[in-house]
mmCIF file of C-alpha atoms in Angstrom:
data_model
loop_
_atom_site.group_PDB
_atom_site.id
_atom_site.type_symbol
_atom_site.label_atom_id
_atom_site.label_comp_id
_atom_site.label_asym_id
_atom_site.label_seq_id
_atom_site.Cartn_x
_atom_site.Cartn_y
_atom_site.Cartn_z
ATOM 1 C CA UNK A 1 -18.456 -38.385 -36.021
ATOM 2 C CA UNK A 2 -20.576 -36.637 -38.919
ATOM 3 C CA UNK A 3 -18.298 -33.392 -38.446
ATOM 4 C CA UNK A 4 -15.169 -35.340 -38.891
ATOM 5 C CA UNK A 5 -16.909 -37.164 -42.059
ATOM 6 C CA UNK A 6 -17.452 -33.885 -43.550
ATOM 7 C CA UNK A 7 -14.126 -32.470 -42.449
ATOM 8 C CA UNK A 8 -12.674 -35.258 -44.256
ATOM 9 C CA UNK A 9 -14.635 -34.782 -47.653
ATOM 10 C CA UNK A 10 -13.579 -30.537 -47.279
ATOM 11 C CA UNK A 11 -10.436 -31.657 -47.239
ATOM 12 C CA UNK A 12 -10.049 -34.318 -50.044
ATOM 13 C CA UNK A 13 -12.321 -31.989 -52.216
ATOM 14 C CA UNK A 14 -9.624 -28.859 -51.599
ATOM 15 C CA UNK A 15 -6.758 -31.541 -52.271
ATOM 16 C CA UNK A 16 -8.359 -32.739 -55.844
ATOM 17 C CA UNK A 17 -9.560 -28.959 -56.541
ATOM 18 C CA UNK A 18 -6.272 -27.651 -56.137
ATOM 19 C CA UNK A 19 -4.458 -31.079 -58.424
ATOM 20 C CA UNK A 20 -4.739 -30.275 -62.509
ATOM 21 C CA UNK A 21 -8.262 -32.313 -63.988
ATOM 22 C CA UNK A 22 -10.251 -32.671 -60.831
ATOM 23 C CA UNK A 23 -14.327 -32.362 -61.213
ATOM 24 C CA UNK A 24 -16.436 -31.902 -58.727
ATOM 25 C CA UNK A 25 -20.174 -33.293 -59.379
ATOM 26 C CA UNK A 26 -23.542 -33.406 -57.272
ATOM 27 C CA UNK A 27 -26.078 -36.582 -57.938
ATOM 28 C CA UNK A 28 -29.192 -38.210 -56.970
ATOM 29 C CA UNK A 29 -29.431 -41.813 -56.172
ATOM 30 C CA UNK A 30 -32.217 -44.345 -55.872
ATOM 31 C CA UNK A 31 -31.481 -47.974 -53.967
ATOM 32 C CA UNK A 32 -33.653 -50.928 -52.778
ATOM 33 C CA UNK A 33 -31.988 -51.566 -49.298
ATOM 34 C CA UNK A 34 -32.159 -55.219 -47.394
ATOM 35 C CA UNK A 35 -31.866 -54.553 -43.639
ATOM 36 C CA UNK A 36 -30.776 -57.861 -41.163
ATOM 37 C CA UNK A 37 -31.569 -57.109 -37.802
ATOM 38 C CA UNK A 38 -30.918 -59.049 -34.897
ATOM 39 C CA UNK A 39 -31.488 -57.926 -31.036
ATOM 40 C CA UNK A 40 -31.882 -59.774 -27.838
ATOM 41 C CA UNK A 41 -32.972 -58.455 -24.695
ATOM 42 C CA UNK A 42 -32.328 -59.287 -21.463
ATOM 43 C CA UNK A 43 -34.761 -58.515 -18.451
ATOM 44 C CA UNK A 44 -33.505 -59.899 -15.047
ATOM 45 C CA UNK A 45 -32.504 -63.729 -16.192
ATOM 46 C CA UNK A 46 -34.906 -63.662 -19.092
ATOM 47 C CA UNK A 47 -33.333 -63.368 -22.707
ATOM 48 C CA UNK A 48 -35.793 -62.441 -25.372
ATOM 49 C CA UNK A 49 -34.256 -62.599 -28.775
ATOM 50 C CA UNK A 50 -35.905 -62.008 -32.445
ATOM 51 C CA UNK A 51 -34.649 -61.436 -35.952
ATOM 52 C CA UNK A 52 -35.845 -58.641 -38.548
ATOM 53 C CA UNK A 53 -35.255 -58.901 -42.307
ATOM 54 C CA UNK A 54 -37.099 -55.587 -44.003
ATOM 55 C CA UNK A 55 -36.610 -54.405 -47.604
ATOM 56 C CA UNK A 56 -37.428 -50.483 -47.653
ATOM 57 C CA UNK A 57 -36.694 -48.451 -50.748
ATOM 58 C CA UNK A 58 -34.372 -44.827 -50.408
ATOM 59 C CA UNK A 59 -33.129 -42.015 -52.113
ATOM 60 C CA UNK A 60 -29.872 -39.601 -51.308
ATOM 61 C CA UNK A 61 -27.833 -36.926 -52.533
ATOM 62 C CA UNK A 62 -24.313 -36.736 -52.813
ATOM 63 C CA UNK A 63 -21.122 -34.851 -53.913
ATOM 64 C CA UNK A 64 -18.330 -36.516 -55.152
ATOM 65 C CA UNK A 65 -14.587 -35.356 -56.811
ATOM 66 C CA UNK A 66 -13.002 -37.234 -59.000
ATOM 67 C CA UNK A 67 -9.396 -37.451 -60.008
ATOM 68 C CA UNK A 68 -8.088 -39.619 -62.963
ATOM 69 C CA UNK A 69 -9.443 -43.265 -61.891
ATOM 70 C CA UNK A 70 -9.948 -42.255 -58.154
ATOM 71 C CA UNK A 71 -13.002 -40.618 -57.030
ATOM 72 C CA UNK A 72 -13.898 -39.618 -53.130
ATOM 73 C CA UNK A 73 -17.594 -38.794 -52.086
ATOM 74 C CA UNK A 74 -19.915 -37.858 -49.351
ATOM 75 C CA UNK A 75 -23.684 -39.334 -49.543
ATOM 76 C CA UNK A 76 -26.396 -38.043 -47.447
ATOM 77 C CA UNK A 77 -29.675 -40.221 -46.792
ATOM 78 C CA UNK A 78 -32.138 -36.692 -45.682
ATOM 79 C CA UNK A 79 -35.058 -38.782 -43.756
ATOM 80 C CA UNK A 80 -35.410 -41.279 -41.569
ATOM 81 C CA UNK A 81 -35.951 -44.843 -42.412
ATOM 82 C CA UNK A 82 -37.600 -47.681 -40.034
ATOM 83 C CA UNK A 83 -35.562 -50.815 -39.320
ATOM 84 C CA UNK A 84 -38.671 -52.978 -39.394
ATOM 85 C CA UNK A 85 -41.705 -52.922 -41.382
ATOM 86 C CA UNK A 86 -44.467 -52.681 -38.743
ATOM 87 C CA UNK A 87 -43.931 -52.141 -34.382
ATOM 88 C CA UNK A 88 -43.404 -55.076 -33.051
ATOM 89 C CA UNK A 89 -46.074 -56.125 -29.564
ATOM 90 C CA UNK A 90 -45.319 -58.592 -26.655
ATOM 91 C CA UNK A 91 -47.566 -59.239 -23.809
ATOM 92 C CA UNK A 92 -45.787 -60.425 -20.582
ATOM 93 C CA UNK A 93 -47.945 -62.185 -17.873
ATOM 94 C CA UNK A 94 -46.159 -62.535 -14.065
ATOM 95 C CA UNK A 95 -47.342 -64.782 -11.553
ATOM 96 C CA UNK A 96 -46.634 -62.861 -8.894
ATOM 97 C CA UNK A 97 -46.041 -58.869 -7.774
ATOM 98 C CA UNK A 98 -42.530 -58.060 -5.152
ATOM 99 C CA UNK A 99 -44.480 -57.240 -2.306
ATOM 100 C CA UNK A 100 -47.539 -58.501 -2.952
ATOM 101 C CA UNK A 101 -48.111 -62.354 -0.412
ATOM 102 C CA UNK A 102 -51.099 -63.644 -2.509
ATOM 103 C CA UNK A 103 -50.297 -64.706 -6.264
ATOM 104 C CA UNK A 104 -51.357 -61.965 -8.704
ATOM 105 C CA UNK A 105 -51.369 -61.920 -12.547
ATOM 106 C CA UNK A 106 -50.041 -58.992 -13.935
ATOM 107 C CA UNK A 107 -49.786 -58.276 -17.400
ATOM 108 C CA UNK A 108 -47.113 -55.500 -19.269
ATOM 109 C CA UNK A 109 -47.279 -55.236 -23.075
ATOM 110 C CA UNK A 110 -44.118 -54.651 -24.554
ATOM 111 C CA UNK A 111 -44.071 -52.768 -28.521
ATOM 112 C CA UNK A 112 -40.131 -52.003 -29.988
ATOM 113 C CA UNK A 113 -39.669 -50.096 -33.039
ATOM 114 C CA UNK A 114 -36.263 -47.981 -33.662
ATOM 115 C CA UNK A 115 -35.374 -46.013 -36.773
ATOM 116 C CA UNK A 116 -31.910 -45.272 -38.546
ATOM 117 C CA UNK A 117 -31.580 -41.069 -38.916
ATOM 118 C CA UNK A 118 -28.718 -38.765 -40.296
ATOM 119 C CA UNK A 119 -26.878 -41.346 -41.975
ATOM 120 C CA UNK A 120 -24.202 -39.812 -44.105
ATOM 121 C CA UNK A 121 -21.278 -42.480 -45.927
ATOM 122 C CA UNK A 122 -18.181 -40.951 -47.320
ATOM 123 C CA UNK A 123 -16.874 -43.295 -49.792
ATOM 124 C CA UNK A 124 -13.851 -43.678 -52.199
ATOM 125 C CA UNK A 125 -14.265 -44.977 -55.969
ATOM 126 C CA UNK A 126 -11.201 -46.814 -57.973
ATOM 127 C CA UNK A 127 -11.964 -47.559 -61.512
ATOM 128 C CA UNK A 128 -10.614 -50.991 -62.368
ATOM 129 C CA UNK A 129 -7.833 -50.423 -65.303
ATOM 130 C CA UNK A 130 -9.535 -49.091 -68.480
ATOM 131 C CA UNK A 131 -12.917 -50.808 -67.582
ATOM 132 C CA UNK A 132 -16.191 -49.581 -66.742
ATOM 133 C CA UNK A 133 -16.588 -51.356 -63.535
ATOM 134 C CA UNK A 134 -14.999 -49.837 -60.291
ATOM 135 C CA UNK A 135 -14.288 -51.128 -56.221
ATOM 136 C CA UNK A 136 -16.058 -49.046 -53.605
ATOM 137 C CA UNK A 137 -15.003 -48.383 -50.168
ATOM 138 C CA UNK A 138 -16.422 -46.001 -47.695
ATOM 139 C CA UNK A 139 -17.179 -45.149 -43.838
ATOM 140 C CA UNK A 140 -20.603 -44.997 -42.130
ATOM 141 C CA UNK A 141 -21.823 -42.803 -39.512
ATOM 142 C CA UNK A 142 -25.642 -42.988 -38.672
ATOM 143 C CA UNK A 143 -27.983 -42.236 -35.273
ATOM 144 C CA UNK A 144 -30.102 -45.248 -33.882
ATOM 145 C CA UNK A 145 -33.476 -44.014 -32.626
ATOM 146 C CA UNK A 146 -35.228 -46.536 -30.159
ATOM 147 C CA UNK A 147 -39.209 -45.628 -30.295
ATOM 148 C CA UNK A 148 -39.974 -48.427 -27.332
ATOM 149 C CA UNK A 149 -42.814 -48.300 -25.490
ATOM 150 C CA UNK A 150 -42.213 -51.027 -22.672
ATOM 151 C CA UNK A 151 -44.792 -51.825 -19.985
ATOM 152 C CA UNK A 152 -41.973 -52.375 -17.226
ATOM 153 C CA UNK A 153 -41.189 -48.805 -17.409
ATOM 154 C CA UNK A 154 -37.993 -49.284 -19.134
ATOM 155 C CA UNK A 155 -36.484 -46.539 -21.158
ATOM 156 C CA UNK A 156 -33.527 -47.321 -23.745
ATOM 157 C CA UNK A 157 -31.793 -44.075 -25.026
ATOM 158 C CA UNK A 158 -30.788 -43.587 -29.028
ATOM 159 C CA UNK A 159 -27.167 -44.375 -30.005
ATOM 160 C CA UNK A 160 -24.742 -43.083 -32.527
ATOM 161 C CA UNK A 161 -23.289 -45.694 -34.768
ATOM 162 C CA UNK A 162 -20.589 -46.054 -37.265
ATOM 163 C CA UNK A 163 -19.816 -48.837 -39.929
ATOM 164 C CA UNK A 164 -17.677 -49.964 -43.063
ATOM 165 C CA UNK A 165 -19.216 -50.057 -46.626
ATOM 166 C CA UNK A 166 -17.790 -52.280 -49.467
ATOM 167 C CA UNK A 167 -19.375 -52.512 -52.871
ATOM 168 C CA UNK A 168 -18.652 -53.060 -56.754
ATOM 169 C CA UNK A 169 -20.192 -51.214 -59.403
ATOM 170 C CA UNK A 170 -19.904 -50.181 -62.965
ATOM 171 C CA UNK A 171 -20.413 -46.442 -64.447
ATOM 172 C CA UNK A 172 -21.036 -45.096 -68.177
ATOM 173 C CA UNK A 173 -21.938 -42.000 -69.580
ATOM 174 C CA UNK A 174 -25.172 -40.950 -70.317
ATOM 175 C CA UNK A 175 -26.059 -37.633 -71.053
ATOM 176 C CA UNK A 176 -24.281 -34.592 -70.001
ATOM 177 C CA UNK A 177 -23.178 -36.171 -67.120
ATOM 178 C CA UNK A 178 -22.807 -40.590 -66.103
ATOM 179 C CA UNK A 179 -24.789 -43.518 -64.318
ATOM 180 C CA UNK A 180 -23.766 -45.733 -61.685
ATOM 181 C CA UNK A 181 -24.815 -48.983 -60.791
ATOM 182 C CA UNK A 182 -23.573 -50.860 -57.825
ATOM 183 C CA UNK A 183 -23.805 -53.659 -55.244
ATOM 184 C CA UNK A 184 -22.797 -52.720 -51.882
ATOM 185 C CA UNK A 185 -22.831 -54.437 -48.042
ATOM 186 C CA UNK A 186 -22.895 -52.267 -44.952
ATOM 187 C CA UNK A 187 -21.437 -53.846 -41.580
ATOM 188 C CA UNK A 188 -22.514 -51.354 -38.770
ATOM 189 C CA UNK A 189 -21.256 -51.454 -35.130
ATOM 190 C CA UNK A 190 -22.685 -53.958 -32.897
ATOM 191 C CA UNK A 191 -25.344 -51.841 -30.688
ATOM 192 C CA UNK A 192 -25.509 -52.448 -27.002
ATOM 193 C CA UNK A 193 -27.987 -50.619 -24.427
ATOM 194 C CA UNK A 194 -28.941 -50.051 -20.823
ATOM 195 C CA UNK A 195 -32.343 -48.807 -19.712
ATOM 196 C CA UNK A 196 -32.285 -46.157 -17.250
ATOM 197 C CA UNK A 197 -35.740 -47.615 -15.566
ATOM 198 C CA UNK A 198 -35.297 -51.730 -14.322
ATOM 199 C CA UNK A 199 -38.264 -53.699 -13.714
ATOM 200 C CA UNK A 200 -39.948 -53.788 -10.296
ATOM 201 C CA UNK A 201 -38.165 -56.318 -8.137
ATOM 202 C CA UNK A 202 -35.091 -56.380 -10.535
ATOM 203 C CA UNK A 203 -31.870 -54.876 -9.505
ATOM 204 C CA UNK A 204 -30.374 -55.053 -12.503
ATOM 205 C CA UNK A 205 -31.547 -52.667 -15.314
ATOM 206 C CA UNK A 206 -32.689 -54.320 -18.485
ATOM 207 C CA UNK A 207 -29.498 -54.349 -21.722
ATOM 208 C CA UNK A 208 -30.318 -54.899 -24.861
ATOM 209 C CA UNK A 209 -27.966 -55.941 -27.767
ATOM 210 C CA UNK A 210 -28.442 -55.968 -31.657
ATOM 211 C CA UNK A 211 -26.357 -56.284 -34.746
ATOM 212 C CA UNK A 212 -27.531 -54.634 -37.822
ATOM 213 C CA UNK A 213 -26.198 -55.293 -41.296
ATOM 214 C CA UNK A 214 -27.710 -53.779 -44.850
ATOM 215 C CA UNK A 215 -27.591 -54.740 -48.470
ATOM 216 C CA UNK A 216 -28.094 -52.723 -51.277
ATOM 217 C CA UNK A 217 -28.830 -52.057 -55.323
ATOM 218 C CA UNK A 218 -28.061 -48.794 -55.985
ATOM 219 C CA UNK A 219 -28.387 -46.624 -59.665
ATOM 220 C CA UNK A 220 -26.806 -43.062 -59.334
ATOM 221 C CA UNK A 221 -27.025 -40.388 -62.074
ATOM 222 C CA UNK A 222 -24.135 -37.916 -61.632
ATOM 223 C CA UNK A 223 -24.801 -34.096 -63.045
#
């Protein structure tokens, strides 16, 4: 998905390059983000659910061509960034052990943690009549890392993800080149995942499900 994101900036930058008054520019970018996660995971016929809210700050790059009112951009996010704040620990006590006649306590401690890598947006810009202020569109393609380490033996593999971006935002000179300031909402795909390993006794191999949605304040200086 990532090669067709760039394939599609390549070829909206050689459209604008070859039209009369297109500029190409490179910027850097600062934003607080607000990432809404929520997951539920189900073991056998037990459901665990649990909702993260975690405010992490980021930086990107980015090239972008612009045409008259219309410009069309790729932004690149170059580290990794955790979906919570901290790895988050269950402890799971059974009763009893498959195989086992007397009644035995075992305990498995659970810890989750996943990260969001290689997440690239190419995006479209309209400026709203003779205004400042402009719409933002764009398409998201990012990799879902699970970093689980799950006392049933349970393994959950990492995920590639897409989603839609819509924003509003306003831009003004400043300098030899122009700042940006914008509002924007990220909707990813809804994640859903099979361990490869299922739990002693359990036929059925553990899924786990999660939506993920981010909000974000963004200033951009364009060279």
């Amino acid at each position: 998905m990532k090669k067709m994101i760039l394939t599609l900036f390549a070829a909206f930058s050689l459209m604008f390059s070859n039209a009369m008054a297109a500029d190409l520019s490179v910027g850097i970018s600062a934003q607080v983000m607000n990432l809404e996660t929520s997951g539920t995971e189900t073991e056998g016929g037990e459901s665990n659910s649990k909702s993260i809210e975690h405010t992490i700050p980021i930086g990107s790059v980015f090239a972008e061509v612009t045409q008259g009112r219309l410009t069309v951009g790729l932004d690149w996010i170059p580290y990794d960034m955790d979906v919570s704040d901290k790895t988050h620990k269950r402890t799971d006590t059974e009763t009893s052990v498959t195989g086992t006649d007397a009644q035995v306590s075992t305990s498995r401690t659970q810890t989750a943690q996943a990260e969001v890598t290689n997440h690239a947006t190419l995006y479209a810009e309209l400026m709203l009549g003779d205004s400042p202020f402009y719409a933002k569109a764009g398409y998201v393609s990012v990799s879902l890392d699970t970093l689980e380490s799950l006392g049933t033996g349970s393994k959950y593999g990492n995920v590639d993800i897409n989603g839609t971006l819509i924003g509003v935002g306003v831009k003004n000179e400043m300098g030899n080149g122009h700042v940006k300031m914008e509002l924007t909402h990220t909707n990813y795909d809804n994640v859903s995942l099979t361990s490869t390993v299922a739990r002693t006794g359990v036929s059925t191999n553990n899924k786990v499900t999660a939506d993920l949605d981010a909000t974000a304040f963004k200033i951009s200086y364009v060279f």
